[in-house]
Short mmCIF file of C-alpha atoms in Angstrom, two decimals:
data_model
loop_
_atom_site.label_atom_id
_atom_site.label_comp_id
_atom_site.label_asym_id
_atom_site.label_seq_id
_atom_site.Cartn_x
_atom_site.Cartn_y
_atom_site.Cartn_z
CA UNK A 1 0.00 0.00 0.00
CA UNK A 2 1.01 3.55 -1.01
CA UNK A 3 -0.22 6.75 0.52
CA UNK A 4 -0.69 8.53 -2.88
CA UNK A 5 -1.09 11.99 -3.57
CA UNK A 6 -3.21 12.53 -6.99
CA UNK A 7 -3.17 16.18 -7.70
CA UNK A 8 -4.71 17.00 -11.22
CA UNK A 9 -7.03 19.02 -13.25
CA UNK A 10 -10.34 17.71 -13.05
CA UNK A 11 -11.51 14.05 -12.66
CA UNK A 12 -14.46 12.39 -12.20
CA UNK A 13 -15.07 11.56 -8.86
CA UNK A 14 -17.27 8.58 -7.22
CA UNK A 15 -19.19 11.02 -5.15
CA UNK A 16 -20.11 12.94 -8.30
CA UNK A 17 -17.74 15.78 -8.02
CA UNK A 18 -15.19 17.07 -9.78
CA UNK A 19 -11.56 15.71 -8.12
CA UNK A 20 -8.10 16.38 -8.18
CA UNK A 21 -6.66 16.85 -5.32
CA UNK A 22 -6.69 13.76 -3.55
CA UNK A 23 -4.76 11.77 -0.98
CA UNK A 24 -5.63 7.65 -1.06
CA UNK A 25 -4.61 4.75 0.80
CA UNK A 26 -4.19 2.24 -2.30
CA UNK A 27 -3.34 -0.67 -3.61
CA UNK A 28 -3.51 -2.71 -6.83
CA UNK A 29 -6.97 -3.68 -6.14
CA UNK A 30 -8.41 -0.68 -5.12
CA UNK A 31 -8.28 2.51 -2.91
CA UNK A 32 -9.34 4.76 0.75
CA UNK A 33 -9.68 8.37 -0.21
CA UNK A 34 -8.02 9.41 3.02
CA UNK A 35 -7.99 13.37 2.44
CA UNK A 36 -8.83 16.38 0.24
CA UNK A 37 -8.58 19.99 -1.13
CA UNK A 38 -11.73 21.04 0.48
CA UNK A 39 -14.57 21.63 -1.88
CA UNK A 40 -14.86 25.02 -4.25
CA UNK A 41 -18.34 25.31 -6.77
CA UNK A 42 -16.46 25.37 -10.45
CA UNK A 43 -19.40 27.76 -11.75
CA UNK A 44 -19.81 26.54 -15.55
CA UNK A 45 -18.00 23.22 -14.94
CA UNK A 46 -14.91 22.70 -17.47
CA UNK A 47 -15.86 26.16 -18.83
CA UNK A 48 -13.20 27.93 -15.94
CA UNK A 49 -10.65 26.16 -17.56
CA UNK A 50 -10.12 28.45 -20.18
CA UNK A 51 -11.05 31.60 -18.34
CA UNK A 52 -9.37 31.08 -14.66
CA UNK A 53 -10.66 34.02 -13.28
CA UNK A 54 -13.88 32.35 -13.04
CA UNK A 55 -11.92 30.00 -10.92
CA UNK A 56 -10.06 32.48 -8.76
CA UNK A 57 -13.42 33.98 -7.98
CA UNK A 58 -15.40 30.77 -6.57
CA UNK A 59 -11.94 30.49 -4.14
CA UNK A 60 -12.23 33.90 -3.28
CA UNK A 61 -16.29 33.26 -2.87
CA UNK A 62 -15.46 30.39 -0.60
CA UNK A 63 -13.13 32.00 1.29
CA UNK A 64 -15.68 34.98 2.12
CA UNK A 65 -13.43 37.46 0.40
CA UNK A 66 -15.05 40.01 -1.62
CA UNK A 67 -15.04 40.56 -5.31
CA UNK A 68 -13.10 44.33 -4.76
CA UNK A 69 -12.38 45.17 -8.40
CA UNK A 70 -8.65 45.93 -7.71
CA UNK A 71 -7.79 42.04 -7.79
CA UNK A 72 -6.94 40.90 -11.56
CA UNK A 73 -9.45 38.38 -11.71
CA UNK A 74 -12.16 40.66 -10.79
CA UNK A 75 -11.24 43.28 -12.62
CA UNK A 76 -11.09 41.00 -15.80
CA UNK A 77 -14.44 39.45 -15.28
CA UNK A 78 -17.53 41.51 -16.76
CA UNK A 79 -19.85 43.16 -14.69
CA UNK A 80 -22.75 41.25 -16.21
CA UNK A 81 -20.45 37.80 -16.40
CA UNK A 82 -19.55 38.46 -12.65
CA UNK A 83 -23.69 38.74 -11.59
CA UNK A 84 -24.18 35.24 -13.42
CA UNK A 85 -21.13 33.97 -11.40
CA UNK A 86 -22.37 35.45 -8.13
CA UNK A 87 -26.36 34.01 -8.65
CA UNK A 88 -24.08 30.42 -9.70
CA UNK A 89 -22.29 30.13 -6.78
CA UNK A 90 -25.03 31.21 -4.38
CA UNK A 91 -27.49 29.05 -5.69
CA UNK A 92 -25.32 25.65 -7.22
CA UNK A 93 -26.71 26.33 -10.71
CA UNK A 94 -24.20 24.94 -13.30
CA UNK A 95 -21.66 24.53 -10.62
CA UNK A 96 -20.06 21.35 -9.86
CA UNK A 97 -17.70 20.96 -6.75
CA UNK A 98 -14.41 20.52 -7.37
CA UNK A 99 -11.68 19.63 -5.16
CA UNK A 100 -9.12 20.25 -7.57
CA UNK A 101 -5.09 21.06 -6.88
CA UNK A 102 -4.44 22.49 -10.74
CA UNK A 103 -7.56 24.56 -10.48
CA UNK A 104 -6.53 26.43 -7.09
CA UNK A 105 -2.90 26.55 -8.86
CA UNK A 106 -4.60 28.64 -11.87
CA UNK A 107 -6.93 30.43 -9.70
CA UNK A 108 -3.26 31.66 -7.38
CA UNK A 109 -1.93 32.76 -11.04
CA UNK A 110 -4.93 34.75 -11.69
CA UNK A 111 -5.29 36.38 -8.32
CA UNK A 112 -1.49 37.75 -8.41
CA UNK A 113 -2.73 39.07 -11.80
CA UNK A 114 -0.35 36.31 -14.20
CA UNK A 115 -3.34 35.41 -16.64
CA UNK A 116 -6.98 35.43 -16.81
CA UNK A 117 -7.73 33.38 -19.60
CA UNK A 118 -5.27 30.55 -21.26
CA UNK A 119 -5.16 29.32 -24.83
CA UNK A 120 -4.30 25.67 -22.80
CA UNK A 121 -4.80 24.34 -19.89
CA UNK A 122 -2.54 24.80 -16.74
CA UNK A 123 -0.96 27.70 -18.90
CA UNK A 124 -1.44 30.48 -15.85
CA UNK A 125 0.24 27.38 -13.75
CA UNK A 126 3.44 26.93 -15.53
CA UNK A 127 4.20 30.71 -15.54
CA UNK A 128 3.82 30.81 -12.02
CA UNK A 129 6.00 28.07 -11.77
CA UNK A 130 8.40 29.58 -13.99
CA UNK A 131 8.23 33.11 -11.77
CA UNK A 132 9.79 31.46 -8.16
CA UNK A 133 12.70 32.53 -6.77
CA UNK A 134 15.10 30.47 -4.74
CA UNK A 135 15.64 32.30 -1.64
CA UNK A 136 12.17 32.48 -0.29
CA UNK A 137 11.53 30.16 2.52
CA UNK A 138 7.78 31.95 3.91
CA UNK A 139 5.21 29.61 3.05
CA UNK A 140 1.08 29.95 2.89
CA UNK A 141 -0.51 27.69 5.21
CA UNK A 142 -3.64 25.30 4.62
CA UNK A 143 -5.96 24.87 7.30
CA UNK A 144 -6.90 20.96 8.15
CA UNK A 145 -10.21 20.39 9.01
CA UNK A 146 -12.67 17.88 8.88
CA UNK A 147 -13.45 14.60 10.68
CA UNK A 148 -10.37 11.66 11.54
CA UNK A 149 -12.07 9.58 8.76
CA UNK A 150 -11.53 12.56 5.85
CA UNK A 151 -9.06 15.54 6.22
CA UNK A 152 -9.80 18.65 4.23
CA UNK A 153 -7.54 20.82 3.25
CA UNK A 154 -8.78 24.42 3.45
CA UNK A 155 -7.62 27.02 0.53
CA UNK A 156 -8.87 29.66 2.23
CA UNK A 157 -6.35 31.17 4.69
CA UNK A 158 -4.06 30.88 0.81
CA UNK A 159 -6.79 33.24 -0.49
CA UNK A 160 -6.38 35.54 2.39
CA UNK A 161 -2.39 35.83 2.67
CA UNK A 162 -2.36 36.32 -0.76
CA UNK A 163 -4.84 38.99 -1.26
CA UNK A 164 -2.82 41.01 1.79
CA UNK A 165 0.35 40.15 0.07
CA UNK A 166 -0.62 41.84 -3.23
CA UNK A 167 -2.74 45.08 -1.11
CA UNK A 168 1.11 44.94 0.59
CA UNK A 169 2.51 45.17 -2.90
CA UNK A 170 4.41 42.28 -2.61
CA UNK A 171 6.44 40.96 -5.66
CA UNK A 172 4.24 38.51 -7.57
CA UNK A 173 7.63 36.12 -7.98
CA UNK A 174 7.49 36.11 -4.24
CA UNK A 175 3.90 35.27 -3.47
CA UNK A 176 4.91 32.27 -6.21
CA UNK A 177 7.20 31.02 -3.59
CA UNK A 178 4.86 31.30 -1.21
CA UNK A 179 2.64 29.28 -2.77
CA UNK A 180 4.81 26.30 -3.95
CA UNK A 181 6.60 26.03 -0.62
CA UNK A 182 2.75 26.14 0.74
CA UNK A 183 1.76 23.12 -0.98
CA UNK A 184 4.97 21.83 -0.91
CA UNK A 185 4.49 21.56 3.17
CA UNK A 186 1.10 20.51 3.21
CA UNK A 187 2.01 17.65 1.30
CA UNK A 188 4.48 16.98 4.29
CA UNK A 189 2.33 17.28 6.62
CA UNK A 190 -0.62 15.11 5.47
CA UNK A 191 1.85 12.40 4.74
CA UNK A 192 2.89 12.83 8.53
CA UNK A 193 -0.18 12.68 9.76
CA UNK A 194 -1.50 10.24 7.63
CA UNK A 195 1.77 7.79 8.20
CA UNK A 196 1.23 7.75 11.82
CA UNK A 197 -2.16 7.19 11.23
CA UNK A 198 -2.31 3.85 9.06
CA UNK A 199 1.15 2.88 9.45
CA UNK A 200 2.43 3.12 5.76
CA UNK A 201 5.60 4.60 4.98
CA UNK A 202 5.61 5.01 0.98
CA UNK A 203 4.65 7.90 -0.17
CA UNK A 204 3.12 8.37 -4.43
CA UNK A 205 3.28 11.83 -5.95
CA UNK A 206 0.97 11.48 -9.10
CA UNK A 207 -1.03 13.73 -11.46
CA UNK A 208 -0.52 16.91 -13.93
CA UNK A 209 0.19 19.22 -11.20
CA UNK A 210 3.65 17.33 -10.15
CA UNK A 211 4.83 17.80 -13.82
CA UNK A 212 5.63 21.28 -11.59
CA UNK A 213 9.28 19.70 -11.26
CA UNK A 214 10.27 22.36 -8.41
CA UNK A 215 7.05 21.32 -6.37
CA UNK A 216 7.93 18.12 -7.08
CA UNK A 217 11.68 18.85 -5.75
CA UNK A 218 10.02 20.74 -2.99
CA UNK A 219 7.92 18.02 -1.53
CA UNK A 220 10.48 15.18 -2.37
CA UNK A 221 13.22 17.15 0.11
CA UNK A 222 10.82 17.84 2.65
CA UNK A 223 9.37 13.98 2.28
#
């Protein structure tokens, strides 16, 4: 058995949702799901691929921070698109749930204003990526909540440093740091917790999002 990490886009879940950011106890024959990026309303499903600010709002819905017009994704959404949004998210129309790790990595890339809408997908992810700088150690904490059957991994405390960061004028390669060396210890810490917890020692890193070879260095060092 394996404690795997599956962080991805967007995959069909067995509860109906949208997943991709996952932590499972598995095996060859079949799997736990042990933990999870808590769940965010994707309002127009695959749609928010494409245009991440859509996606960067519902995190900054769910984290209770409001739509001030002076964040980049807000700014770039119409006023008309951003009502439909609002009514969406409020109500679960054409929303699914998602609990995916590459969508909260291209809603961070449209919050510190590095694209709002991508001719691919990921495409906001890899220039944040491609933005870190070496000698930043801070991090952006996740908070863990949930029951000891299913840990959830909340975004929203991200949301929140990062929208002070950027008021601070912070430098958008730093609040990249920030961010990778974020998930790069939550990824630590789950695997500590859930260790202890079940008793397995292997650790899997799988999915698009740890084609991100320095999160991938990142977690691997601190693993």
């Amino acid at each position: 058995s394996v404690i795997g990490f599956s962080f991805d886009g967007t995959g069909y879940g067995s509860d109906g949702a949208f997943w991709g950011g996952e932590v499972l106890l598995a095996d060859f024959c079949g799997f736990e799901r042990l933990a999870h990026l808590k769940y965010v309303p994707l309002p127009g499903g695959d749609a928010a691929v494409k245009r991440p600010y859509r996606t960067a709002l519902a995190h900054l819905w769910a984290a209770g921070i409001d739509w001030d017009e002076a964040l980049p994704p807000v700014g770039a959404c119409p006023e008309i698109e951003r009502g439909i949004l609002q009514r969406q998210l409020e109500t679960g129309l054409n929303s699914v749930p998602t609990s995916s790790m590459g969508r909260l990595f291209d809603a961070v890339a449209a919050l510190a204003g590095i694209r709002q809408t991508v001719t691919f997908e990921a495409l906001g992810a890899f220039v944040l990526e491609a933005l870190i700088v070496e000698n930043v150690t801070d991090s952006y904490r996740f908070d863990l909540v949930g029951s000891q059957a299913v840990i959830q991994f909340d975004p929203a405390p991200v949301m929140h440093a990062i929208v002070d960061d950027l008021r601070a004028g912070l430098a958008v390669p730093v609040i990249a740091s920030k961010f990778h060396n974020g998930v790069a210890e939550l990824i630590e810490t789950v695997s500590l917790r859930l260790s202890t917890q079940t008793g397995v020692k292997t650790i899997a890193l799988t999915g698009g999002v740890f084609q991100n070879v320095t999160l991938q260095r990142l977690a691997i060092e601190r693993l």
